[in-house]
């Protein structure tokens, strides 16, 4: 059952760099940071229409992978993710 759906057109470019994890250098995903980034790898995701996904191959609980972006106060932003 679907309780609501929203379809909107974005007028602003994505603020996140390398949002689909396809850019890598020496095995590391570019623009995403972690104190120990090696357990994270970019893998082809056939369910995402040609994009990549991020996979954690380490031991134990993964540490957060972050990217800082600039935002403007009192401005509306839309966040969407695909899991």
mmCIF file of C-alpha atoms in Angstrom:
data_model
loop_
_atom_site.group_PDB
_atom_site.id
_atom_site.type_symbol
_atom_site.label_atom_id
_atom_site.label_comp_id
_atom_site.label_asym_id
_atom_site.label_seq_id
_atom_site.Cartn_x
_atom_site.Cartn_y
_atom_site.Cartn_z
ATOM 1 C CA UNK A 1 0.000 0.000 0.000
ATOM 2 C CA UNK A 2 1.335 3.443 -0.936
ATOM 3 C CA UNK A 3 0.294 6.239 1.384
ATOM 4 C CA UNK A 4 1.911 9.067 -0.567
ATOM 5 C CA UNK A 5 4.257 9.718 -3.435
ATOM 6 C CA UNK A 6 6.129 12.809 -4.524
ATOM 7 C CA UNK A 7 7.714 13.463 -7.877
ATOM 8 C CA UNK A 8 9.618 16.699 -8.267
ATOM 9 C CA UNK A 9 12.019 18.244 -10.702
ATOM 10 C CA UNK A 10 15.261 19.488 -9.215
ATOM 11 C CA UNK A 11 16.449 22.893 -10.380
ATOM 12 C CA UNK A 12 19.752 22.652 -8.536
ATOM 13 C CA UNK A 13 22.786 20.514 -9.263
ATOM 14 C CA UNK A 14 23.594 17.770 -6.778
ATOM 15 C CA UNK A 15 25.728 19.117 -3.928
ATOM 16 C CA UNK A 16 27.225 15.681 -3.252
ATOM 17 C CA UNK A 17 30.371 14.845 -5.200
ATOM 18 C CA UNK A 18 30.557 11.316 -6.604
ATOM 19 C CA UNK A 19 27.027 10.462 -5.363
ATOM 20 C CA UNK A 20 26.909 7.049 -7.026
ATOM 21 C CA UNK A 21 30.444 6.023 -5.971
ATOM 22 C CA UNK A 22 31.677 5.401 -9.528
ATOM 23 C CA UNK A 23 34.842 7.529 -9.235
ATOM 24 C CA UNK A 24 37.727 5.680 -7.620
ATOM 25 C CA UNK A 25 41.480 6.168 -7.390
ATOM 26 C CA UNK A 26 43.873 3.468 -6.181
ATOM 27 C CA UNK A 27 40.926 1.473 -4.838
ATOM 28 C CA UNK A 28 39.513 4.359 -2.789
ATOM 29 C CA UNK A 29 36.152 6.012 -3.483
ATOM 30 C CA UNK A 30 36.820 9.674 -4.339
ATOM 31 C CA UNK A 31 35.275 12.525 -2.287
ATOM 32 C CA UNK A 32 34.149 10.241 0.577
ATOM 33 C CA UNK A 33 36.240 10.245 3.751
ATOM 34 C CA UNK A 34 36.887 7.873 6.632
ATOM 35 C CA UNK A 35 39.840 7.355 8.978
ATOM 36 C CA UNK A 36 40.237 3.872 7.468
ATOM 37 C CA UNK A 37 38.608 3.926 3.988
ATOM 38 C CA UNK A 38 40.137 0.696 2.671
ATOM 39 C CA UNK A 39 37.248 -1.602 3.750
ATOM 40 C CA UNK A 40 34.866 0.412 1.513
ATOM 41 C CA UNK A 41 34.784 -0.545 -2.164
ATOM 42 C CA UNK A 42 32.781 0.610 -5.160
ATOM 43 C CA UNK A 43 30.896 -2.279 -6.779
ATOM 44 C CA UNK A 44 28.686 -2.398 -9.867
ATOM 45 C CA UNK A 45 25.008 -2.392 -8.865
ATOM 46 C CA UNK A 46 22.807 -3.836 -11.606
ATOM 47 C CA UNK A 47 19.650 -2.813 -9.704
ATOM 48 C CA UNK A 48 20.581 0.888 -9.897
ATOM 49 C CA UNK A 49 20.524 1.297 -13.685
ATOM 50 C CA UNK A 50 24.258 1.286 -14.314
ATOM 51 C CA UNK A 51 25.416 2.995 -11.156
ATOM 52 C CA UNK A 52 27.664 1.695 -8.447
ATOM 53 C CA UNK A 53 27.043 1.075 -4.791
ATOM 54 C CA UNK A 54 29.282 1.214 -1.775
ATOM 55 C CA UNK A 55 30.142 -2.043 -0.062
ATOM 56 C CA UNK A 56 31.810 -2.531 3.316
ATOM 57 C CA UNK A 57 34.222 -5.489 3.354
ATOM 58 C CA UNK A 58 35.854 -4.870 6.727
ATOM 59 C CA UNK A 59 35.585 -6.637 10.056
ATOM 60 C CA UNK A 60 33.319 -5.431 12.830
ATOM 61 C CA UNK A 61 31.025 -2.446 12.784
ATOM 62 C CA UNK A 62 31.785 -0.004 9.922
ATOM 63 C CA UNK A 63 32.900 3.535 10.737
ATOM 64 C CA UNK A 64 30.938 6.410 9.155
ATOM 65 C CA UNK A 65 31.912 7.454 5.664
ATOM 66 C CA UNK A 66 31.409 11.207 5.292
ATOM 67 C CA UNK A 67 31.440 14.074 2.830
ATOM 68 C CA UNK A 68 31.137 17.697 3.859
ATOM 69 C CA UNK A 69 29.000 19.967 1.699
ATOM 70 C CA UNK A 70 28.244 23.676 1.896
ATOM 71 C CA UNK A 71 24.665 24.644 2.642
ATOM 72 C CA UNK A 72 22.978 27.997 3.068
ATOM 73 C CA UNK A 73 20.913 28.778 6.198
ATOM 74 C CA UNK A 74 17.136 29.153 5.726
ATOM 75 C CA UNK A 75 17.213 27.229 2.457
ATOM 76 C CA UNK A 76 15.165 24.124 1.643
ATOM 77 C CA UNK A 77 17.057 21.051 0.489
ATOM 78 C CA UNK A 78 15.846 17.677 -0.693
ATOM 79 C CA UNK A 79 17.680 14.513 0.335
ATOM 80 C CA UNK A 80 17.102 11.250 -1.498
ATOM 81 C CA UNK A 81 18.908 7.939 -1.262
ATOM 82 C CA UNK A 82 18.593 4.537 -2.863
ATOM 83 C CA UNK A 83 19.145 1.516 -0.648
#
